[in-house]
Amino acid sequence: MNYPSNIIKRTKQAVSYGNRGMDLEHCLNESNVFYEEENRALIYKKPTPIGVVDVHYSSRGKVIDKAYFKSPSTLDYNGLYRGKYIEFEAKETKHGTSFPLSNIHPHQIRHIQKVLDHGGIVFLVVKIQSNVYLLDGQVFLDFIQSSKRQSIPYSYFLEKGHKIVEKINPPLDYLSVVDKIYFGGML
Amino acid sequence: MNYPSNIIKRTKQAVSYGNRGMDLEHCLNESNVFYEEENRALIYKKPTPIGVVDVHYSSRGKVIDKAYFKSPSTLDYNGLYRGKYIEFEAKETKHGTSFPLSNIHPHQIRHIQKVLDHGGIVFLVVKIQSNVYLLDGQVFLDFIQSSKRQSIPYSYFLEKGHKIVEKINPPLDYLSVVDKIYFGGML
């Protein structure tokens, strides 16, 4: 078919059927709302810490006039599931066939070790090659300790990660994977 | 003694010996740093959630030009202690002999119930009459359910609360109280 030159033909983006247009963070936030409404878990994204420089007071309360984002020393999400402490970081690798370790700050890596030491559940949720994987915190640390690579190859997620199924509701049913790994004796 | 009228006599504020000038939040933050350094617990104050209205990009990153503080739906602090999920709210009542319930938002009250339902440890840390008390979440809900009062009288803290000792380091050793209440069979 010939298109007139003044009409731009939109190319279709590859999208996952269930959650078109939703990025990883949005999917996880929606899932957490679903889990809370279903009385299954209490898991929240922590607000990004900010440093407030200037404020003024208006009739509707304190208004921030200047602030900057601080880099977090813990992970994105934490909460309570089946009586256990749970914490995880979510990262999306849109292009590329490996997950750059630079995505996780050194103090976050130390934090993962601390959560393990104190008996918490800790993992990464990584979207790579249009798939979403849960990678256990200890398995992540094992990679760092045993490899000199600056990125985790996709094959490591295939081998050691656990695929999270995308659904309508919750958009990302990661707690079903948590059930299997941390409550079902798979690890 | 007669003071010249142009000299304002400063009245001394009642301060606790160990932590003069430190407010409750500062004492708790310092205590949490101490606990983490001692490898005893991982407990953090959540950043206050903000709604960002405007940003611009500078050479040093994203700068917030306008934002406002949102009201939190969870409690101030959460973390991991002895393998358990822990969450609490800290409030200071500087004047008065009772703790106004208006200090705790209705969605925070519902949140306390949810943490209990999911098997977490949840409580309030309240500074009242220059003393700091830990009030267990269930004991707090019991008061709300059984009383029509709009504030918790000091006597309730004396009777049902647990006094937290102020020290040099940590400034507020609340985990010793947590040990007794939640790990020692006192409740």
PDB file of C-alpha atoms in Angstrom, chain A residues 35-36 39-42 44 46-50 52 55-56 62-69 73-74 78-87 111 114-121, chain B residues 35-36 39-42 44 46-50 52 55-56 62-69 73-74 78-87 111 114-121:
ATOM      1  CA  TYR A  35      -1.891  -7.827  46.867  1.00  0.00           C
ATOM      2  CA  GLU A  36      -2.855  -5.346  49.601  1.00  0.00           C
ATOM      3  CA  ASN A  39      -5.064  -9.002  51.994  1.00  0.00           C
ATOM      4  CA  ARG A  40      -2.090 -11.015  50.804  1.00  0.00           C
ATOM      5  CA  ALA A  41       0.887  -8.742  51.525  1.00  0.00           C
ATOM      6  CA  LEU A  42       1.958  -5.240  52.538  1.00  0.00           C
ATOM      7  CA  TYR A  44       5.430  -0.587  49.112  1.00  0.00           C
ATOM      8  CA  LYS A  46       9.907   3.569  49.159  1.00  0.00           C
ATOM      9  CA  PRO A  47       9.749   7.197  48.170  1.00  0.00           C
ATOM     10  CA  THR A  48      12.987   8.360  46.535  1.00  0.00           C
ATOM     11  CA  PRO A  49      14.868  10.245  49.234  1.00  0.00           C
ATOM     12  CA  ILE A  50      15.215  13.934  48.456  1.00  0.00           C
ATOM     13  CA  VAL A  52      15.098  19.773  50.454  1.00  0.00           C
ATOM     14  CA  VAL A  55      10.539  25.719  51.133  1.00  0.00           C
ATOM     15  CA  HIS A  56       7.841  28.323  51.532  1.00  0.00           C
ATOM     16  CA  LYS A  62       4.556  23.631  53.004  1.00  0.00           C
ATOM     17  CA  VAL A  63       5.686  23.881  49.374  1.00  0.00           C
ATOM     18  CA  ILE A  64       9.149  22.768  48.263  1.00  0.00           C
ATOM     19  CA  ASP A  65      10.868  25.359  46.057  1.00  0.00           C
ATOM     20  CA  LYS A  66      14.148  23.562  45.558  1.00  0.00           C
ATOM     21  CA  ALA A  67      15.288  20.012  46.189  1.00  0.00           C
ATOM     22  CA  TYR A  68      17.413  17.278  44.657  1.00  0.00           C
ATOM     23  CA  PHE A  69      17.195  13.504  44.465  1.00  0.00           C
ATOM     24  CA  SER A  73      21.247   3.119  50.135  1.00  0.00           C
ATOM     25  CA  THR A  74      18.567   0.447  50.427  1.00  0.00           C
ATOM     26  CA  ASN A  78      10.090  -3.425  51.117  1.00  0.00           C
ATOM     27  CA  GLY A  79       7.343  -4.876  53.220  1.00  0.00           C
ATOM     28  CA  LEU A  80       5.768  -7.781  54.980  1.00  0.00           C
ATOM     29  CA  TYR A  81       4.656 -11.097  53.477  1.00  0.00           C
ATOM     30  CA  ARG A  82       3.539 -14.207  55.331  1.00  0.00           C
ATOM     31  CA  GLY A  83       5.114 -12.855  58.508  1.00  0.00           C
ATOM     32  CA  LYS A  84       8.486 -12.322  56.815  1.00  0.00           C
ATOM     33  CA  TYR A  85      10.456  -9.209  55.915  1.00  0.00           C
ATOM     34  CA  ILE A  86      10.843  -8.815  52.168  1.00  0.00           C
ATOM     35  CA  GLU A  87      12.921  -6.315  50.202  1.00  0.00           C
ATOM     36  CA  HIS A 111      22.707  -3.849  51.942  1.00  0.00           C
ATOM     37  CA  LYS A 114      22.949  -7.333  55.463  1.00  0.00           C
ATOM     38  CA  VAL A 115      19.326  -8.285  54.771  1.00  0.00           C
ATOM     39  CA  LEU A 116      20.462 -11.884  54.239  1.00  0.00           C
ATOM     40  CA  ASP A 117      22.471 -11.760  57.482  1.00  0.00           C
ATOM     41  CA  HIS A 118      19.412 -10.570  59.418  1.00  0.00           C
ATOM     42  CA  GLY A 119      17.153 -13.282  58.025  1.00  0.00           C
ATOM     43  CA  GLY A 120      15.122 -11.293  55.498  1.00  0.00           C
ATOM     44  CA  ILE A 121      14.008 -12.255  52.009  1.00  0.00           C
TER      45      ILE A 121
ATOM     46  CA  TYR B  35      22.101  -0.567  65.599  1.00  0.00           C
ATOM     47  CA  GLU B  36      23.146  -0.999  61.962  1.00  0.00           C
ATOM     48  CA  ASN B  39      25.023  -5.366  63.121  1.00  0.00           C
ATOM     49  CA  ARG B  40      21.949  -5.618  65.310  1.00  0.00           C
ATOM     50  CA  ALA B  41      19.130  -4.427  63.059  1.00  0.00           C
ATOM     51  CA  LEU B  42      18.262  -2.747  59.760  1.00  0.00           C
ATOM     52  CA  TYR B  44      15.252   3.154  58.513  1.00  0.00           C
ATOM     53  CA  LYS B  46      11.079   6.231  55.289  1.00  0.00           C
ATOM     54  CA  PRO B  47      11.525   9.374  53.259  1.00  0.00           C
ATOM     55  CA  THR B  48       8.434  11.577  53.406  1.00  0.00           C
ATOM     56  CA  PRO B  49       6.598  10.992  50.137  1.00  0.00           C
ATOM     57  CA  ILE B  50       6.532  14.056  47.927  1.00  0.00           C
ATOM     58  CA  VAL B  52       6.979  16.510  42.268  1.00  0.00           C
ATOM     59  CA  VAL B  55      11.928  19.674  37.571  1.00  0.00           C
ATOM     60  CA  HIS B  56      14.798  20.934  35.472  1.00  0.00           C
ATOM     61  CA  LYS B  62      17.696  16.464  38.037  1.00  0.00           C
ATOM     62  CA  VAL B  63      16.700  19.401  40.271  1.00  0.00           C
ATOM     63  CA  ILE B  64      13.211  19.710  41.736  1.00  0.00           C
ATOM     64  CA  ASP B  65      11.748  23.197  41.268  1.00  0.00           C
ATOM     65  CA  LYS B  66       8.368  22.601  42.825  1.00  0.00           C
ATOM     66  CA  ALA B  67       6.968  19.833  44.980  1.00  0.00           C
ATOM     67  CA  TYR B  68       4.718  19.282  47.965  1.00  0.00           C
ATOM     68  CA  PHE B  69       4.678  16.864  50.882  1.00  0.00           C
ATOM     69  CA  SER B  73      -0.282   6.019  54.593  1.00  0.00           C
ATOM     70  CA  THR B  74       2.187   3.821  56.459  1.00  0.00           C
ATOM     71  CA  ASN B  78      10.331   0.099  59.129  1.00  0.00           C
ATOM     72  CA  GLY B  79      12.888  -2.619  58.868  1.00  0.00           C
ATOM     73  CA  LEU B  80      14.191  -5.987  59.876  1.00  0.00           C
ATOM     74  CA  TYR B  81      15.108  -7.165  63.367  1.00  0.00           C
ATOM     75  CA  ARG B  82      15.963 -10.699  64.455  1.00  0.00           C
ATOM     76  CA  GLY B  83      14.370 -12.040  61.295  1.00  0.00           C
ATOM     77  CA  LYS B  84      11.102 -10.186  61.909  1.00  0.00           C
ATOM     78  CA  TYR B  85       9.399  -7.296  60.148  1.00  0.00           C
ATOM     79  CA  ILE B  86       9.154  -4.236  62.374  1.00  0.00           C
ATOM     80  CA  GLU B  87       7.320  -0.948  61.795  1.00  0.00           C
ATOM     81  CA  HIS B 111      -2.300   0.134  58.472  1.00  0.00           C
ATOM     82  CA  LYS B 114      -2.921  -4.785  58.671  1.00  0.00           C
ATOM     83  CA  VAL B 115       0.655  -5.186  59.955  1.00  0.00           C
ATOM     84  CA  LEU B 116      -0.724  -7.122  62.934  1.00  0.00           C
ATOM     85  CA  ASP B 117      -2.824  -9.286  60.591  1.00  0.00           C
ATOM     86  CA  HIS B 118       0.253 -10.138  58.518  1.00  0.00           C
ATOM     87  CA  GLY B 119       2.350 -11.094  61.517  1.00  0.00           C
ATOM     88  CA  GLY B 120       4.600  -8.038  61.823  1.00  0.00           C
ATOM     89  CA  ILE B 121       5.754  -6.187  64.923  1.00  0.00           C
TER      90      ILE B 121
END
